[in-house]
PDB file of N, CA and C in Angstrom:
ATOM      1  N   MET A  15      -0.890  10.159  15.207  1.00  0.00           N
ATOM      2  CA  MET A  15       0.518   9.825  14.396  1.00  0.00           C
ATOM      3  C   MET A  15       1.757  10.566  15.542  1.00  0.00           C
ATOM      4  N   ARG A  16       1.080  11.743  15.845  1.00  0.00           N
ATOM      5  CA  ARG A  16       2.346  12.301  16.475  1.00  0.00           C
ATOM      6  C   ARG A  16       2.538  11.550  17.899  1.00  0.00           C
ATOM      7  N   HIS A  17       1.224  10.945  18.379  1.00  0.00           N
ATOM      8  CA  HIS A  17       1.418  10.464  19.777  1.00  0.00           C
ATOM      9  C   HIS A  17       2.278   8.984  19.412  1.00  0.00           C
ATOM     10  N   LEU A  18       2.289   8.178  18.353  1.00  0.00           N
ATOM     11  CA  LEU A  18       2.964   7.168  18.454  1.00  0.00           C
ATOM     12  C   LEU A  18       4.315   7.556  18.318  1.00  0.00           C
ATOM     13  N   ALA A  19       4.518   8.641  17.349  1.00  0.00           N
ATOM     14  CA  ALA A  19       6.223   9.347  17.155  1.00  0.00           C
ATOM     15  C   ALA A  19       6.651   9.534  18.536  1.00  0.00           C
ATOM     16  N   ARG A  20       5.744   9.891  19.634  1.00  0.00           N
ATOM     17  CA  ARG A  20       6.365  10.453  20.959  1.00  0.00           C
ATOM     18  C   ARG A  20       6.698   9.437  21.569  1.00  0.00           C
ATOM     19  N   LEU A  21       6.083   8.298  21.350  1.00  0.00           N
ATOM     20  CA  LEU A  21       6.013   6.819  22.144  1.00  0.00           C
ATOM     21  C   LEU A  21       7.356   6.172  21.609  1.00  0.00           C
ATOM     22  N   ALA A  22       7.875   6.683  20.477  1.00  0.00           N
ATOM     23  CA  ALA A  22       9.307   5.612  19.966  1.00  0.00           C
ATOM     24  C   ALA A  22      10.164   6.479  20.777  1.00  0.00           C
ATOM     25  N   ASP A  23      10.241   7.930  21.171  1.00  0.00           N
ATOM     26  CA  ASP A  23      11.250   8.602  21.629  1.00  0.00           C
ATOM     27  C   ASP A  23      11.403   7.970  23.187  1.00  0.00           C
ATOM     28  N   TYR A  24      10.932   7.136  23.593  1.00  0.00           N
ATOM     29  CA  TYR A  24      11.297   6.342  24.583  1.00  0.00           C
ATOM     30  C   TYR A  24      11.312   4.821  24.486  1.00  0.00           C
ATOM     31  N   CYS A  25      11.772   4.737  23.116  1.00  0.00           N
ATOM     32  CA  CYS A  25      12.182   3.359  22.757  1.00  0.00           C
ATOM     33  C   CYS A  25      13.312   2.519  24.030  1.00  0.00           C
ATOM     34  N   SER A  26      14.569   3.129  24.187  1.00  0.00           N
ATOM     35  CA  SER A  26      14.867   2.768  25.548  1.00  0.00           C
ATOM     36  C   SER A  26      14.457   2.187  26.440  1.00  0.00           C
ATOM     37  N   ILE A  27      13.613   2.699  26.914  1.00  0.00           N
ATOM     38  CA  ILE A  27      12.881   2.280  27.693  1.00  0.00           C
ATOM     39  C   ILE A  27      11.768   1.054  27.494  1.00  0.00           C
ATOM     40  N   THR A  28      11.096   1.219  26.316  1.00  0.00           N
ATOM     41  CA  THR A  28       9.822   0.565  25.968  1.00  0.00           C
ATOM     42  C   THR A  28      10.198  -0.590  25.129  1.00  0.00           C
ATOM     43  N   ASN A  29      11.355  -0.650  24.486  1.00  0.00           N
ATOM     44  CA  ASN A  29      11.818  -1.150  23.422  1.00  0.00           C
ATOM     45  C   ASN A  29      10.410  -1.018  21.810  1.00  0.00           C
ATOM     46  N   MET A  30      10.138  -0.189  21.894  1.00  0.00           N
ATOM     47  CA  MET A  30       8.932  -0.011  21.033  1.00  0.00           C
ATOM     48  C   MET A  30       9.488   1.271  20.206  1.00  0.00           C
ATOM     49  N   HIS A  31      10.313   1.189  19.425  1.00  0.00           N
ATOM     50  CA  HIS A  31      10.676   2.006  18.473  1.00  0.00           C
ATOM     51  C   HIS A  31       9.990   1.773  17.096  1.00  0.00           C
ATOM     52  N   THR A  32      10.120   2.631  16.280  1.00  0.00           N
ATOM     53  CA  THR A  32       9.163   3.114  14.934  1.00  0.00           C
ATOM     54  C   THR A  32       8.882   1.608  14.289  1.00  0.00           C
ATOM     55  N   LYS A  33       9.655   0.911  13.771  1.00  0.00           N
ATOM     56  CA  LYS A  33       9.666  -0.282  13.405  1.00  0.00           C
ATOM     57  C   LYS A  33       8.604  -1.411  14.232  1.00  0.00           C
ATOM     58  N   ASN A  34       8.844  -1.402  15.685  1.00  0.00           N
ATOM     59  CA  ASN A  34       8.410  -1.985  16.213  1.00  0.00           C
ATOM     60  C   ASN A  34       6.647  -1.750  15.992  1.00  0.00           C
ATOM     61  N   LEU A  35       6.608  -0.136  16.438  1.00  0.00           N
ATOM     62  CA  LEU A  35       5.283   0.685  16.433  1.00  0.00           C
ATOM     63  C   LEU A  35       4.471   0.546  15.347  1.00  0.00           C
ATOM     64  N   ALA A  36       5.052   0.457  14.235  1.00  0.00           N
ATOM     65  CA  ALA A  36       4.598   0.372  12.692  1.00  0.00           C
ATOM     66  C   ALA A  36       3.983  -1.119  12.361  1.00  0.00           C
ATOM     67  N   ILE A  37       4.680  -2.265  13.033  1.00  0.00           N
ATOM     68  CA  ILE A  37       4.494  -3.649  13.112  1.00  0.00           C
ATOM     69  C   ILE A  37       3.161  -3.711  13.553  1.00  0.00           C
ATOM     70  N   VAL A  38       3.070  -3.163  14.979  1.00  0.00           N
ATOM     71  CA  VAL A  38       1.765  -3.541  15.793  1.00  0.00           C
ATOM     72  C   VAL A  38       0.819  -2.698  15.084  1.00  0.00           C
ATOM     73  N   TRP A  39       0.727  -1.493  14.805  1.00  0.00           N
ATOM     74  CA  TRP A  39      -0.393  -0.507  14.461  1.00  0.00           C
ATOM     75  C   TRP A  39      -0.969  -0.400  12.909  1.00  0.00           C
ATOM     76  N   ALA A  40       0.202  -0.785  12.203  1.00  0.00           N
ATOM     77  CA  ALA A  40      -0.234  -0.507  10.531  1.00  0.00           C
ATOM     78  C   ALA A  40      -1.566  -1.464  10.144  1.00  0.00           C
ATOM     79  N   PRO A  41      -1.754  -2.569  10.570  1.00  0.00           N
ATOM     80  CA  PRO A  41      -3.031  -3.025  10.176  1.00  0.00           C
ATOM     81  C   PRO A  41      -4.087  -2.443  10.933  1.00  0.00           C
ATOM     82  N   ASN A  42      -4.028  -1.609  11.888  1.00  0.00           N
ATOM     83  CA  ASN A  42      -5.169  -1.057  12.058  1.00  0.00           C
ATOM     84  C   ASN A  42      -5.556   0.265  11.367  1.00  0.00           C
ATOM     85  N   LEU A  43      -4.221   1.299  11.273  1.00  0.00           N
ATOM     86  CA  LEU A  43      -4.140   2.173  10.419  1.00  0.00           C
ATOM     87  C   LEU A  43      -4.387   2.358   9.078  1.00  0.00           C
ATOM     88  N   LEU A  44      -3.801   1.355   8.288  1.00  0.00           N
ATOM     89  CA  LEU A  44      -3.954   1.090   6.872  1.00  0.00           C
ATOM     90  C   LEU A  44      -4.790  -0.188   6.556  1.00  0.00           C
ATOM     91  N   ARG A  45      -6.044  -0.342   7.345  1.00  0.00           N
ATOM     92  CA  ARG A  45      -6.721  -1.169   7.075  1.00  0.00           C
ATOM     93  C   ARG A  45      -7.012  -1.494   5.548  1.00  0.00           C
ATOM     94  N   SER A  46      -6.995  -3.118   5.132  1.00  0.00           N
ATOM     95  CA  SER A  46      -7.080  -3.795   3.977  1.00  0.00           C
ATOM     96  C   SER A  46      -8.148  -4.582   3.752  1.00  0.00           C
ATOM     97  N   LYS A  47      -9.275  -4.373   3.067  1.00  0.00           N
ATOM     98  CA  LYS A  47     -10.458  -5.198   2.884  1.00  0.00           C
ATOM     99  C   LYS A  47      -9.908  -6.368   1.969  1.00  0.00           C
ATOM    100  N   GLN A  48      -8.759  -6.371   1.304  1.00  0.00           N
ATOM    101  CA  GLN A  48      -8.398  -7.621   0.248  1.00  0.00           C
ATOM    102  C   GLN A  48      -7.613  -8.650   1.488  1.00  0.00           C
ATOM    103  N   ILE A  49      -6.994  -7.913   2.541  1.00  0.00           N
ATOM    104  CA  ILE A  49      -6.224  -8.924   3.357  1.00  0.00           C
ATOM    105  C   ILE A  49      -7.306  -9.570   4.036  1.00  0.00           C
ATOM    106  N   GLU A  50      -8.402  -9.009   4.542  1.00  0.00           N
ATOM    107  CA  GLU A  50      -9.231  -9.593   5.422  1.00  0.00           C
ATOM    108  C   GLU A  50     -10.297 -10.765   4.495  1.00  0.00           C
ATOM    109  N   SER A  51     -10.168 -10.827   3.289  1.00  0.00           N
ATOM    110  CA  SER A  51     -11.043 -11.832   2.260  1.00  0.00           C
ATOM    111  C   SER A  51      -9.985 -12.770   2.521  1.00  0.00           C
ATOM    112  N   ALA A  52     -10.983 -13.943   1.972  1.00  0.00           N
ATOM    113  CA  ALA A  52     -10.591 -14.980   2.163  1.00  0.00           C
ATOM    114  C   ALA A  52      -9.921 -15.508   1.220  1.00  0.00           C
ATOM    115  N   CYS A  53      -9.591 -14.751  -0.210  1.00  0.00           N
ATOM    116  CA  CYS A  53      -8.804 -14.836  -1.187  1.00  0.00           C
ATOM    117  C   CYS A  53      -7.372 -14.815  -1.074  1.00  0.00           C
ATOM    118  N   PHE A  54      -6.979 -14.124   0.043  1.00  0.00           N
ATOM    119  CA  PHE A  54      -5.546 -13.920   0.119  1.00  0.00           C
ATOM    120  C   PHE A  54      -5.004 -14.888   0.731  1.00  0.00           C
ATOM    121  N   SER A  55      -3.839 -15.615   0.441  1.00  0.00           N
ATOM    122  CA  SER A  55      -3.315 -16.529   1.275  1.00  0.00           C
ATOM    123  C   SER A  55      -2.392 -16.004   2.176  1.00  0.00           C
ATOM    124  N   GLY A  56      -1.688 -16.997   2.883  1.00  0.00           N
ATOM    125  CA  GLY A  56      -1.102 -16.237   3.969  1.00  0.00           C
ATOM    126  C   GLY A  56       0.250 -15.861   3.748  1.00  0.00           C
ATOM    127  N   THR A  57       0.967 -16.025   2.683  1.00  0.00           N
ATOM    128  CA  THR A  57       2.076 -15.445   2.257  1.00  0.00           C
ATOM    129  C   THR A  57       1.713 -14.056   1.744  1.00  0.00           C
ATOM    130  N   ALA A  58       0.607 -13.800   0.793  1.00  0.00           N
ATOM    131  CA  ALA A  58       0.234 -12.792   0.144  1.00  0.00           C
ATOM    132  C   ALA A  58       0.006 -11.747   1.160  1.00  0.00           C
ATOM    133  N   ALA A  59      -0.956 -12.231   2.434  1.00  0.00           N
ATOM    134  CA  ALA A  59      -1.324 -11.263   3.413  1.00  0.00           C
ATOM    135  C   ALA A  59       0.013 -10.963   4.309  1.00  0.00           C
ATOM    136  N   PHE A  60       0.996 -11.675   4.432  1.00  0.00           N
ATOM    137  CA  PHE A  60       2.018 -11.237   5.157  1.00  0.00           C
ATOM    138  C   PHE A  60       2.787 -10.163   4.567  1.00  0.00           C
ATOM    139  N   MET A  61       2.995 -10.327   2.696  1.00  0.00           N
ATOM    140  CA  MET A  61       3.613  -9.265   2.233  1.00  0.00           C
ATOM    141  C   MET A  61       2.825  -7.982   2.102  1.00  0.00           C
ATOM    142  N   GLU A  62       1.415  -8.040   2.356  1.00  0.00           N
ATOM    143  CA  GLU A  62       0.735  -6.784   2.301  1.00  0.00           C
ATOM    144  C   GLU A  62       0.648  -5.981   3.738  1.00  0.00           C
ATOM    145  N   VAL A  63       0.677  -6.830   4.663  1.00  0.00           N
ATOM    146  CA  VAL A  63       0.852  -6.372   6.226  1.00  0.00           C
ATOM    147  C   VAL A  63       2.481  -5.765   6.007  1.00  0.00           C
ATOM    148  N   ARG A  64       3.496  -6.271   5.478  1.00  0.00           N
ATOM    149  CA  ARG A  64       4.713  -5.850   5.543  1.00  0.00           C
ATOM    150  C   ARG A  64       4.776  -4.482   4.862  1.00  0.00           C
ATOM    151  N   ILE A  65       4.321  -4.423   3.676  1.00  0.00           N
ATOM    152  CA  ILE A  65       3.926  -2.964   2.783  1.00  0.00           C
ATOM    153  C   ILE A  65       3.505  -1.654   4.257  1.00  0.00           C
ATOM    154  N   GLN A  66       2.418  -2.228   4.563  1.00  0.00           N
ATOM    155  CA  GLN A  66       1.866  -1.387   5.350  1.00  0.00           C
ATOM    156  C   GLN A  66       2.628  -1.017   6.653  1.00  0.00           C
ATOM    157  N   SER A  67       3.300  -1.992   7.035  1.00  0.00           N
ATOM    158  CA  SER A  67       4.283  -1.439   8.264  1.00  0.00           C
ATOM    159  C   SER A  67       5.345  -0.483   7.900  1.00  0.00           C
ATOM    160  N   VAL A  68       6.141  -0.824   6.533  1.00  0.00           N
ATOM    161  CA  VAL A  68       7.070   0.244   6.115  1.00  0.00           C
ATOM    162  C   VAL A  68       6.503   1.706   5.936  1.00  0.00           C
ATOM    163  N   VAL A  69       5.289   1.575   5.401  1.00  0.00           N
ATOM    164  CA  VAL A  69       4.624   3.196   5.160  1.00  0.00           C
ATOM    165  C   VAL A  69       4.468   3.536   6.366  1.00  0.00           C
ATOM    166  N   VAL A  70       4.099   2.930   7.278  1.00  0.00           N
ATOM    167  CA  VAL A  70       3.678   3.466   8.631  1.00  0.00           C
ATOM    168  C   VAL A  70       4.609   3.959   9.280  1.00  0.00           C
ATOM    169  N   GLU A  71       5.889   3.033   9.206  1.00  0.00           N
ATOM    170  CA  GLU A  71       7.363   3.278   9.998  1.00  0.00           C
ATOM    171  C   GLU A  71       7.848   4.813   9.146  1.00  0.00           C
ATOM    172  N   PHE A  72       7.446   4.790   7.911  1.00  0.00           N
ATOM    173  CA  PHE A  72       8.115   6.213   7.334  1.00  0.00           C
ATOM    174  C   PHE A  72       7.238   7.469   7.671  1.00  0.00           C
ATOM    175  N   ILE A  73       6.050   6.925   7.770  1.00  0.00           N
ATOM    176  CA  ILE A  73       5.302   8.254   8.442  1.00  0.00           C
ATOM    177  C   ILE A  73       5.613   8.660   9.883  1.00  0.00           C
ATOM    178  N   LEU A  74       5.954   7.787  10.696  1.00  0.00           N
ATOM    179  CA  LEU A  74       6.423   7.819  12.183  1.00  0.00           C
ATOM    180  C   LEU A  74       7.688   8.592  12.122  1.00  0.00           C
ATOM    181  N   ASN A  75       8.713   8.063  11.198  1.00  0.00           N
ATOM    182  CA  ASN A  75      10.157   8.704  11.299  1.00  0.00           C
ATOM    183  C   ASN A  75       9.927  10.341  10.449  1.00  0.00           C
ATOM    184  N   HIS A  76       8.834  10.252   9.947  1.00  0.00           N
ATOM    185  CA  HIS A  76       8.888  11.888   9.210  1.00  0.00           C
ATOM    186  C   HIS A  76       7.564  12.639   9.824  1.00  0.00           C
ATOM    187  N   VAL A  77       7.039  12.486  10.960  1.00  0.00           N
ATOM    188  CA  VAL A  77       5.702  13.063  11.434  1.00  0.00           C
ATOM    189  C   VAL A  77       5.955  14.546  11.623  1.00  0.00           C
ATOM    190  N   ASP A  78       7.203  15.177  11.682  1.00  0.00           N
ATOM    191  CA  ASP A  78       7.342  16.521  12.056  1.00  0.00           C
ATOM    192  C   ASP A  78       6.979  17.262  10.534  1.00  0.00           C
ATOM    193  N   VAL A  79       7.518  16.490   9.584  1.00  0.00           N
ATOM    194  CA  VAL A  79       7.507  17.327   8.361  1.00  0.00           C
ATOM    195  C   VAL A  79       6.131  17.065   7.652  1.00  0.00           C
ATOM    196  N   LEU A  80       5.945  15.637   7.543  1.00  0.00           N
ATOM    197  CA  LEU A  80       4.429  15.543   7.001  1.00  0.00           C
ATOM    198  C   LEU A  80       3.474  16.208   7.657  1.00  0.00           C
ATOM    199  N   PHE A  81       3.436  16.597   8.585  1.00  0.00           N
ATOM    200  CA  PHE A  81       2.465  17.022   9.926  1.00  0.00           C
ATOM    201  C   PHE A  81       2.573  18.320  10.232  1.00  0.00           C
ATOM    202  N   SER A  82       3.453  19.138   9.094  1.00  0.00           N
ATOM    203  CA  SER A  82       3.483  20.401   9.715  1.00  0.00           C
ATOM    204  C   SER A  82       2.696  21.339   9.367  1.00  0.00           C
ATOM    205  N   SER A  83       2.567  22.368   9.892  1.00  0.00           N
ATOM    206  CA  SER A  83       1.822  23.583   9.279  1.00  0.00           C
ATOM    207  C   SER A  83       2.161  24.109   7.866  1.00  0.00           C
ATOM    208  N   LYS A  84       3.330  24.213   7.921  1.00  0.00           N
ATOM    209  CA  LYS A  84       4.096  24.764   6.937  1.00  0.00           C
ATOM    210  C   LYS A  84       3.807  24.076   5.354  1.00  0.00           C
ATOM    211  N   LEU A  85       3.964  22.413   5.785  1.00  0.00           N
ATOM    212  CA  LEU A  85       3.809  21.574   4.615  1.00  0.00           C
ATOM    213  C   LEU A  85       2.100  21.998   4.171  1.00  0.00           C
ATOM    214  N   SER A  86       1.412  21.880   5.105  1.00  0.00           N
ATOM    215  CA  SER A  86      -0.146  21.894   4.740  1.00  0.00           C
ATOM    216  C   SER A  86      -0.289  23.186   4.173  1.00  0.00           C
ATOM    217  N   SER A  87       0.315  24.185   4.566  1.00  0.00           N
ATOM    218  CA  SER A  87       0.055  25.558   3.781  1.00  0.00           C
ATOM    219  C   SER A  87       0.516  25.382   2.377  1.00  0.00           C
ATOM    220  N   VAL A  88       1.575  24.958   2.106  1.00  0.00           N
ATOM    221  CA  VAL A  88       2.447  24.622   0.732  1.00  0.00           C
ATOM    222  C   VAL A  88       1.463  23.768   0.037  1.00  0.00           C
ATOM    223  N   ILE A  89       0.753  22.727   0.386  1.00  0.00           N
ATOM    224  CA  ILE A  89       0.165  22.041  -0.256  1.00  0.00           C
ATOM    225  C   ILE A  89      -1.387  22.732  -0.677  1.00  0.00           C
ATOM    226  N   ARG A  90      -1.886  23.448   0.454  1.00  0.00           N
ATOM    227  CA  ARG A  90      -3.239  23.839   0.009  1.00  0.00           C
ATOM    228  C   ARG A  90      -2.895  25.273  -0.944  1.00  0.00           C
ATOM    229  N   ASP A  91      -1.784  25.847  -0.562  1.00  0.00           N
ATOM    230  CA  ASP A  91      -1.619  26.856  -1.899  1.00  0.00           C
ATOM    231  C   ASP A  91      -1.300  26.460  -3.071  1.00  0.00           C
ATOM    232  N   GLY A  92      -0.700  25.209  -3.226  1.00  0.00           N
ATOM    233  CA  GLY A  92      -0.432  24.461  -4.790  1.00  0.00           C
ATOM    234  C   GLY A  92      -1.401  24.216  -5.334  1.00  0.00           C
ATOM    235  N   ALA A  93      -2.539  23.636  -4.430  1.00  0.00           N
ATOM    236  CA  ALA A  93      -3.590  22.744  -5.065  1.00  0.00           C
ATOM    237  C   ALA A  93      -4.415  23.996  -5.503  1.00  0.00           C
ATOM    238  N   GLY A  94      -4.375  25.296  -4.901  1.00  0.00           N
ATOM    239  CA  GLY A  94      -5.361  26.241  -5.205  1.00  0.00           C
ATOM    240  C   GLY A  94      -4.859  26.850  -6.604  1.00  0.00           C
ATOM    241  N   GLU A  95      -3.556  27.068  -6.661  1.00  0.00           N
ATOM    242  CA  GLU A  95      -3.076  27.505  -7.992  1.00  0.00           C
ATOM    243  C   GLU A  95      -3.793  26.554  -9.119  1.00  0.00           C
ATOM    244  N   ARG A  96      -3.883  25.238  -9.098  1.00  0.00           N
ATOM    245  CA  ARG A  96      -4.155  24.376 -10.221  1.00  0.00           C
ATOM    246  C   ARG A  96      -5.806  24.789 -10.447  1.00  0.00           C
ATOM    247  N   LEU A  97      -6.258  25.002  -9.435  1.00  0.00           N
ATOM    248  CA  LEU A  97      -7.802  24.982  -9.775  1.00  0.00           C
ATOM    249  C   LEU A  97      -8.431  25.992 -10.676  1.00  0.00           C
TER     250      LEU A  97
END
């Protein structure tokens, strides 16, 4: 994810900003067996992929916060208190 976020830093050169990267990478990063099954119509599959791309775009826009060591330690410490 950090690599894709770094690629987005060069969007002025490549035109691959976070939205474009999310559209391209979301189906691979958030693979859904439901989409791949034959029971999904074209419209339903499109909507599912759209949701995936929004999630990946959010992650790319907030990669520093979501994958920071500080957040990881807060989550780890908080989980330990509940156990």
